[in-house]
Coordinates of C-alpha atoms in Angstrom, one line a residue:
M18 CA 71.9 54.4 54.6
S19 CA 70.6 55.2 51.2
T20 CA 73.5 56.0 48.7
P21 CA 73.8 59.0 47.4
P22 CA 72.7 59.7 43.7
G23 CA 75.4 58.6 41.0
I24 CA 77.9 56.8 43.5
D25 CA 78.0 53.4 43.7
T26 CA 79.6 50.9 46.4
S27 CA 80.0 47.6 45.2
G28 CA 82.7 45.8 45.8
T29 CA 84.4 42.8 47.5
A30 CA 87.6 42.9 49.7
A31 CA 90.7 40.9 48.2
P32 CA 93.2 39.3 50.2
T33 CA 95.6 41.3 52.6
A34 CA 99.4 41.0 51.9
P35 CA 102.3 41.9 54.7
A36 CA 103.8 45.1 53.4
T37 CA 106.8 45.4 53.1
V38 CA 107.7 47.4 55.3
S39 CA 111.4 48.6 55.5
Q40 CA 110.8 50.2 52.6
A41 CA 108.2 51.9 53.8
A42 CA 110.0 52.8 56.6
A43 CA 113.1 54.2 54.5
L44 CA 111.2 56.4 52.3
A45 CA 109.1 58.2 55.1
A46 CA 112.5 58.4 56.4
E47 CA 114.1 60.1 53.7
L48 CA 111.1 62.3 53.4
A49 CA 110.9 63.3 57.0
A50 CA 114.8 64.1 56.6
A51 CA 114.1 66.6 54.0
G52 CA 111.2 68.2 56.3
W53 CA 108.9 67.5 54.1
L54 CA 107.0 64.8 56.0
A55 CA 105.8 65.7 60.1
P56 CA 106.4 64.0 62.9
D57 CA 102.8 63.4 63.7
W58 CA 102.7 61.3 60.2
V59 CA 105.6 59.4 60.1
D60 CA 104.3 56.5 62.0
A61 CA 101.2 56.2 59.4
W62 CA 103.6 56.1 56.7
D63 CA 105.7 54.1 57.9
R64 CA 103.2 51.2 57.7
V65 CA 102.5 52.9 54.3
D66 CA 104.1 50.4 51.4
R67 CA 103.7 52.7 48.0
A68 CA 105.0 49.8 46.0
A69 CA 102.0 48.0 46.9
F70 CA 99.3 51.1 45.1
V71 CA 101.4 51.6 42.7
P72 CA 100.5 49.8 39.6
D73 CA 102.5 47.2 36.9
R74 CA 102.2 49.9 34.3
V75 CA 103.3 53.6 34.6
W76 CA 104.3 56.3 32.3
V77 CA 108.1 58.6 33.7
P78 CA 107.7 62.0 33.0
A79 CA 110.8 62.6 30.8
P80 CA 112.4 65.4 28.9
D81 CA 110.8 64.5 25.7
G82 CA 107.2 63.7 27.0
Y83 CA 106.2 60.4 29.6
H84 CA 107.7 56.5 28.2
R85 CA 105.9 53.8 29.5
L86 CA 107.6 51.7 32.1
D87 CA 105.5 48.0 32.4
R88 CA 107.2 46.0 35.9
A89 CA 107.5 43.1 33.4
D90 CA 110.3 44.5 31.3
D91 CA 112.2 46.1 34.2
P92 CA 111.3 45.2 37.5
A93 CA 114.4 46.4 39.4
R94 CA 114.1 50.4 37.8
W95 CA 110.2 50.2 38.4
H96 CA 110.7 48.8 42.4
A97 CA 112.9 51.8 42.5
L98 CA 110.4 54.6 41.5
A99 CA 108.0 53.1 43.3
H100 CA 110.0 53.7 46.5
T101 CA 111.4 57.1 45.4
D102 CA 110.1 60.4 45.8
T103 CA 108.8 61.1 42.5
A104 CA 105.5 61.1 40.2
L105 CA 103.8 58.6 38.6
I106 CA 101.7 58.7 35.7
T107 CA 99.0 55.5 36.4
Q108 CA 96.5 56.0 33.6
V109 CA 96.7 57.7 30.7
D110 CA 93.4 59.1 28.4
D111 CA 91.4 58.1 30.5
G112 CA 92.5 54.2 29.9
T113 CA 91.0 54.7 26.7
G114 CA 93.6 52.9 25.0
A115 CA 94.2 56.1 23.0
P116 CA 97.4 56.2 20.6
E117 CA 101.1 55.8 22.8
F118 CA 101.4 59.7 20.8
S119 CA 98.8 61.5 22.8
L120 CA 99.7 60.5 26.5
R121 CA 97.2 63.0 28.3
P122 CA 97.5 62.2 31.8
T123 CA 94.2 61.3 33.9
S124 CA 95.8 59.0 36.9
S125 CA 98.9 59.3 38.9
A126 CA 100.2 58.2 42.1
S127 CA 101.3 62.4 43.5
M128 CA 104.7 62.5 44.0
P129 CA 105.1 60.9 48.1
R130 CA 106.1 64.7 49.3
M131 CA 103.5 66.5 47.7
V132 CA 101.1 63.9 49.5
A133 CA 102.7 64.5 53.2
S134 CA 102.5 68.1 52.5
M135 CA 98.9 68.4 51.7
L136 CA 98.5 65.9 54.9
D137 CA 99.9 67.6 57.5
H138 CA 98.3 71.3 56.3
L139 CA 95.0 69.5 56.7
H140 CA 95.9 69.6 60.2
V141 CA 93.9 66.1 61.3
R142 CA 93.5 64.9 64.7
E143 CA 92.1 61.8 66.4
G144 CA 88.3 61.6 66.0
H145 CA 88.3 64.0 62.6
R146 CA 86.2 62.5 60.3
V147 CA 87.7 63.0 56.5
L148 CA 86.1 63.1 53.2
E149 CA 88.8 62.3 50.2
I150 CA 88.3 64.0 46.3
G151 CA 90.1 61.5 43.8
T152 CA 90.9 58.3 45.5
G153 CA 93.4 57.7 42.8
V154 CA 95.7 54.1 43.3
G155 CA 94.8 55.0 47.4
I156 CA 98.1 55.9 49.1
T157 CA 96.8 58.6 50.9
A158 CA 93.3 56.7 51.4
A159 CA 95.6 54.4 53.3
L160 CA 97.4 57.0 55.8
L161 CA 94.4 58.0 56.5
A162 CA 92.5 55.0 57.3
G163 CA 96.3 54.3 58.9
R164 CA 95.9 57.1 61.6
L165 CA 92.5 57.7 61.9
G166 CA 90.5 54.4 61.5
D167 CA 88.9 52.8 58.7
D168 CA 85.4 54.0 59.6
A169 CA 86.5 57.9 59.7
V170 CA 87.6 57.9 56.3
T171 CA 85.2 58.6 52.9
S172 CA 86.9 58.3 49.7
I173 CA 85.4 58.7 46.1
E174 CA 86.8 58.1 43.0
L175 CA 85.2 59.2 39.7
D176 CA 86.8 56.0 37.3
P177 CA 85.2 53.1 37.8
T178 CA 88.8 51.4 36.6
V179 CA 90.8 53.1 39.2
A180 CA 88.5 52.5 42.1
A181 CA 88.7 49.2 41.5
D182 CA 92.1 48.8 42.0
A183 CA 92.4 51.3 44.2
R184 CA 90.5 48.7 46.3
T185 CA 92.4 45.5 45.9
A186 CA 95.1 47.7 47.1
L187 CA 93.6 48.2 49.7
H188 CA 91.8 45.5 50.9
R189 CA 95.2 44.3 49.9
A190 CA 97.1 46.3 52.9
G191 CA 94.7 45.4 55.5
H192 CA 92.2 48.8 54.9
H193 CA 88.5 48.7 54.5
P194 CA 87.6 52.9 54.6
H195 CA 84.4 53.6 52.7
L196 CA 85.3 53.3 48.7
L197 CA 82.9 55.2 46.7
I198 CA 82.4 55.4 42.7
G199 CA 81.0 59.0 41.4
D200 CA 81.4 62.4 41.0
G201 CA 83.7 63.5 44.3
T202 CA 82.1 67.6 43.8
R203 CA 79.5 66.7 45.2
G204 CA 80.5 65.3 48.0
C205 CA 78.8 62.5 50.2
A206 CA 76.5 62.9 52.2
E207 CA 75.5 60.2 53.8
H208 CA 78.8 60.4 56.0
A209 CA 79.1 64.2 56.0
P210 CA 79.5 66.6 58.1
Y211 CA 83.2 66.1 57.7
D212 CA 85.8 67.3 59.8
R213 CA 88.5 67.7 57.2
V214 CA 88.1 67.6 53.4
L215 CA 91.3 67.0 50.9
S216 CA 90.7 67.0 47.4
T217 CA 94.1 65.4 44.9
F218 CA 92.9 67.3 41.9
S219 CA 92.9 70.9 41.0
V220 CA 89.8 73.2 40.7
H221 CA 89.4 76.4 39.0
T222 CA 86.2 77.0 41.7
I223 CA 85.3 75.1 44.4
P224 CA 82.7 72.8 44.5
P225 CA 79.7 73.3 46.7
A226 CA 79.1 70.7 48.1
W227 CA 82.6 70.6 49.7
V228 CA 81.5 73.4 51.9
A229 CA 78.3 72.6 52.9
Q230 CA 79.5 68.9 53.7
S231 CA 81.9 70.7 56.3
R232 CA 81.5 71.0 59.7
S233 CA 81.9 74.6 61.2
G234 CA 86.2 74.1 62.0
G235 CA 86.6 72.7 59.4
R236 CA 89.0 72.4 57.0
I237 CA 89.7 72.0 52.7
V238 CA 93.1 71.6 51.4
T239 CA 92.6 71.6 47.2
P240 CA 94.8 72.4 44.9
W241 CA 93.4 75.3 42.5
G242 CA 94.5 77.8 40.1
S243 CA 93.1 79.3 36.5
A244 CA 93.6 78.4 32.9
L245 CA 97.0 80.1 32.8
Y246 CA 98.4 79.0 35.7
N247 CA 98.5 75.4 37.7
G248 CA 98.4 75.4 40.7
V249 CA 99.1 76.1 43.8
L250 CA 97.7 75.0 47.0
L251 CA 94.6 76.4 49.5
A252 CA 94.3 75.2 52.7
L253 CA 90.6 76.7 53.3
D254 CA 88.8 77.0 57.3
V255 CA 85.5 76.9 57.4
D256 CA 82.5 78.9 59.6
T257 CA 79.3 80.7 59.0
D258 CA 79.1 84.1 57.0
A259 CA 76.8 86.8 59.2
G260 CA 73.5 84.7 57.5
G261 CA 74.5 82.0 59.1
A262 CA 75.6 80.7 56.1
P263 CA 78.8 77.9 55.8
R264 CA 81.7 79.7 54.0
A265 CA 85.4 78.6 53.8
S266 CA 88.6 80.6 53.5
G267 CA 92.0 80.9 53.3
P268 CA 95.9 81.4 51.9
V269 CA 98.0 80.3 49.8
V270 CA 100.3 77.8 51.6
G271 CA 102.2 76.5 48.6
D272 CA 102.6 75.4 44.3
A273 CA 100.6 72.1 43.9
A274 CA 100.9 71.0 40.2
F275 CA 97.9 68.6 40.0
M276 CA 95.7 67.6 37.3
W277 CA 92.2 68.9 36.5
E278 CA 89.1 68.0 38.0
R279 CA 87.4 66.2 34.7
G280 CA 84.8 68.6 34.5
Q281 CA 86.6 72.0 35.3
G282 CA 89.7 70.7 32.9
V283 CA 89.5 71.5 28.9
R284 CA 90.7 68.9 26.4
G285 CA 92.1 69.5 22.9
G286 CA 95.1 71.7 22.6
V287 CA 95.6 75.2 22.9
M288 CA 96.0 76.4 19.7
D289 CA 93.2 74.0 18.8
T290 CA 91.0 77.4 18.9
V291 CA 94.0 79.5 16.9
H292 CA 93.9 76.8 13.7
D293 CA 92.4 78.4 10.3
Q294 CA 91.4 82.0 12.0
D295 CA 91.6 85.4 10.6
P296 CA 95.0 87.1 12.7
G297 CA 93.1 90.4 12.8
T298 CA 94.8 94.0 12.8
P299 CA 98.9 93.5 13.8
S300 CA 99.5 96.0 16.8
T301 CA 102.3 96.6 19.8
T302 CA 102.6 95.7 22.9
T303 CA 105.1 97.2 25.6
L304 CA 104.6 93.9 27.9
D305 CA 107.3 91.3 27.2
P306 CA 105.7 88.7 27.9
K307 CA 108.7 86.4 29.2
L308 CA 106.7 88.2 32.1
L309 CA 104.0 85.4 31.8
V310 CA 107.2 82.4 31.2
D311 CA 109.6 82.9 33.7
D312 CA 107.6 84.5 36.6
R313 CA 105.3 82.3 38.3
D314 CA 104.0 85.1 40.6
A315 CA 103.0 87.5 37.9
A316 CA 101.1 84.0 35.5
F317 CA 99.8 83.4 39.1
C318 CA 98.3 87.0 39.4
T319 CA 97.5 87.7 35.9
G320 CA 95.5 84.0 35.7
L321 CA 93.1 85.4 38.4
F322 CA 92.2 88.2 36.2
V323 CA 91.6 86.4 33.1
P324 CA 89.5 83.5 34.0
G325 CA 89.2 80.9 31.2
V326 CA 92.3 82.1 29.5
R327 CA 95.5 79.6 28.2
R328 CA 98.8 80.0 27.0
S329 CA 101.2 78.2 24.5
I330 CA 104.7 78.6 23.2
G331 CA 106.1 78.8 19.8
R332 CA 109.2 78.9 18.9
P333 CA 111.0 79.3 15.6
P334 CA 112.9 76.0 14.9
D335 CA 116.3 77.3 15.3
A336 CA 115.5 79.5 18.2
T337 CA 116.2 77.6 21.8
R338 CA 114.7 78.1 24.9
D339 CA 117.9 79.6 26.7
D340 CA 117.9 82.5 23.2
G341 CA 114.7 84.4 24.6
E342 CA 113.0 84.2 21.0
F343 CA 109.6 83.3 21.1
T344 CA 105.8 83.4 20.5
L345 CA 103.7 83.8 23.3
W346 CA 100.1 82.7 22.1
L347 CA 96.9 83.3 24.8
V348 CA 93.0 81.6 23.9
D349 CA 89.8 81.5 25.3
A350 CA 88.6 78.9 23.8
R351 CA 84.7 79.6 25.5
T352 CA 84.6 82.3 23.4
Q353 CA 87.1 81.6 20.2
S354 CA 89.3 84.6 21.1
W355 CA 93.2 84.4 21.0
A356 CA 96.0 87.8 21.2
C357 CA 99.5 86.1 20.5
V358 CA 103.1 88.7 21.3
D359 CA 106.0 87.5 19.4
R360 CA 109.0 88.4 21.6
T361 CA 112.6 89.5 20.2
P362 CA 115.5 89.8 22.8
G363 CA 116.4 93.1 23.4
A364 CA 113.6 94.5 22.2
T365 CA 111.4 96.9 24.0
V366 CA 107.8 97.0 22.1
F367 CA 106.6 93.7 21.0
E368 CA 104.2 92.8 17.9
T369 CA 101.5 91.1 18.5
A370 CA 98.0 90.3 16.6
A371 CA 94.4 89.5 17.6
H372 CA 91.3 87.3 17.1
G373 CA 87.8 87.4 18.7
P374 CA 85.4 89.5 20.5
R375 CA 87.3 89.1 23.8
P376 CA 90.3 91.8 24.0
I377 CA 92.6 89.4 25.7
L378 CA 96.0 91.6 26.0
T379 CA 94.6 94.2 27.3
Q380 CA 92.7 92.3 30.4
V381 CA 96.6 90.3 30.8
E382 CA 97.7 94.6 30.7
A383 CA 95.6 95.7 33.1
A384 CA 96.2 92.4 35.2
L385 CA 100.1 93.0 35.7
A386 CA 100.1 96.5 36.1
W387 CA 97.8 96.2 38.8
W388 CA 100.4 93.4 39.7
N389 CA 103.3 95.9 39.7
A390 CA 101.1 98.9 41.0
H391 CA 100.6 96.4 44.3
G392 CA 104.2 95.7 45.0
R393 CA 105.0 92.3 42.7
P394 CA 103.0 90.0 45.8
E395 CA 104.7 86.4 45.9
R396 CA 101.1 84.0 45.0
T397 CA 101.0 83.0 49.5
R398 CA 100.2 86.3 49.4
F399 CA 96.9 85.8 48.0
G400 CA 93.4 83.5 49.2
L401 CA 90.2 82.9 48.8
T402 CA 86.6 82.8 50.0
A403 CA 84.4 80.6 48.6
T404 CA 80.3 80.4 49.9
A405 CA 78.0 77.8 47.7
D406 CA 76.8 81.1 45.6
A407 CA 80.2 82.8 45.2
Q408 CA 84.2 82.6 45.2
T409 CA 86.4 85.8 45.7
A410 CA 89.8 86.0 45.2
W411 CA 91.5 88.2 47.8
L412 CA 95.2 89.9 49.0
D413 CA 96.7 89.1 52.2
D414 CA 92.9 89.0 54.0
P415 CA 90.0 88.1 52.7
S416 CA 88.7 92.0 53.8
N417 CA 90.7 93.5 50.7
P418 CA 89.3 91.2 47.3
L419 CA 90.6 91.3 44.3
P420 CA 88.7 94.4 41.6
T421 CA 87.8 91.5 39.4
T422 CA 86.0 89.2 41.7
H423 CA 87.3 84.7 40.3
S424 CA 83.7 84.2 41.0
D425 CA 83.7 81.2 38.0
A426 CA 87.3 80.9 36.6
R427 CA 86.3 77.9 34.7
P428 CA 88.2 77.5 31.8

């Protein structure tokens, strides 16, 4: 069979090595006891040792950012973290060797409870064929292959170095799924149709290929969000519309803050757009910016109405997180527009400034007015319908679309 354009299937198997079953089983038992691991996945987790897939160098989340941890320097801590329910950054700055102070995470070993939750929502059963988008370190591919068989799993990774490391780890663990290098947003027509599609990165827009390559009755599970809010987990069921065209539709089923798909993410800091720009005419608003900082449901809903708008928070040098004094910056890099709101504790009217053609603050105020008028709905009441041409966010049911559709929420 021919290989899809941009996809490389080269690579050779590496020697196999036994998994540390006791440690794998201990992690599985911990996840199961906490309610994260579904019973039908326990056996697969028992046989996959997470440490066999975690690279020797990782970056560990810390209050002031990320701290590098090398296995050779502190093997006890490395092993402890590899076998616990914590996310580990496995690549920064696309592996370019940028200065340590930048530390922009670009690949990771996801928190095991999150992997377990996503696999549970996938609703796999024997005989299913699965497409995984974003191989990463290879743990999820190993779990899928362990449950469904190697031939039933196709996994695509964009980064050749990450893909090579995952291939080595998978082969050493005795798993040989279809491992490809390429743009996962294009899927892989060679092994389609798929009963299940699982993405391990966040998207603003559901790639049409994922829908087109899914079997009717299939399911797509993916992290999803807006530039303002990352993110939530979608479980989309695939069928056909009245004209026979494929579509995927389903609700938000939980939270899932993952790295963005590289083509849909934004490089550079939020404040790069603000630098050296005229602040325009000062004004005021009754919108308390604390709502967008502290209320995740408000932030999520607002993000659907204002695609492309990112945020940043600035505090005076003597302010603390608890005193409630800060400036909320809202930025749209595409139109070079921004707005800011200064929050003073106890105030009911707040000073603002803005720049650029997009009326960001007006749009945010309208979004929050809609959210309040509809009973301040939780984010799990929202959902999405995606076709080859568009996607539409809705509240409670696909027949109740948002006034401003989520047809293109790229930043």
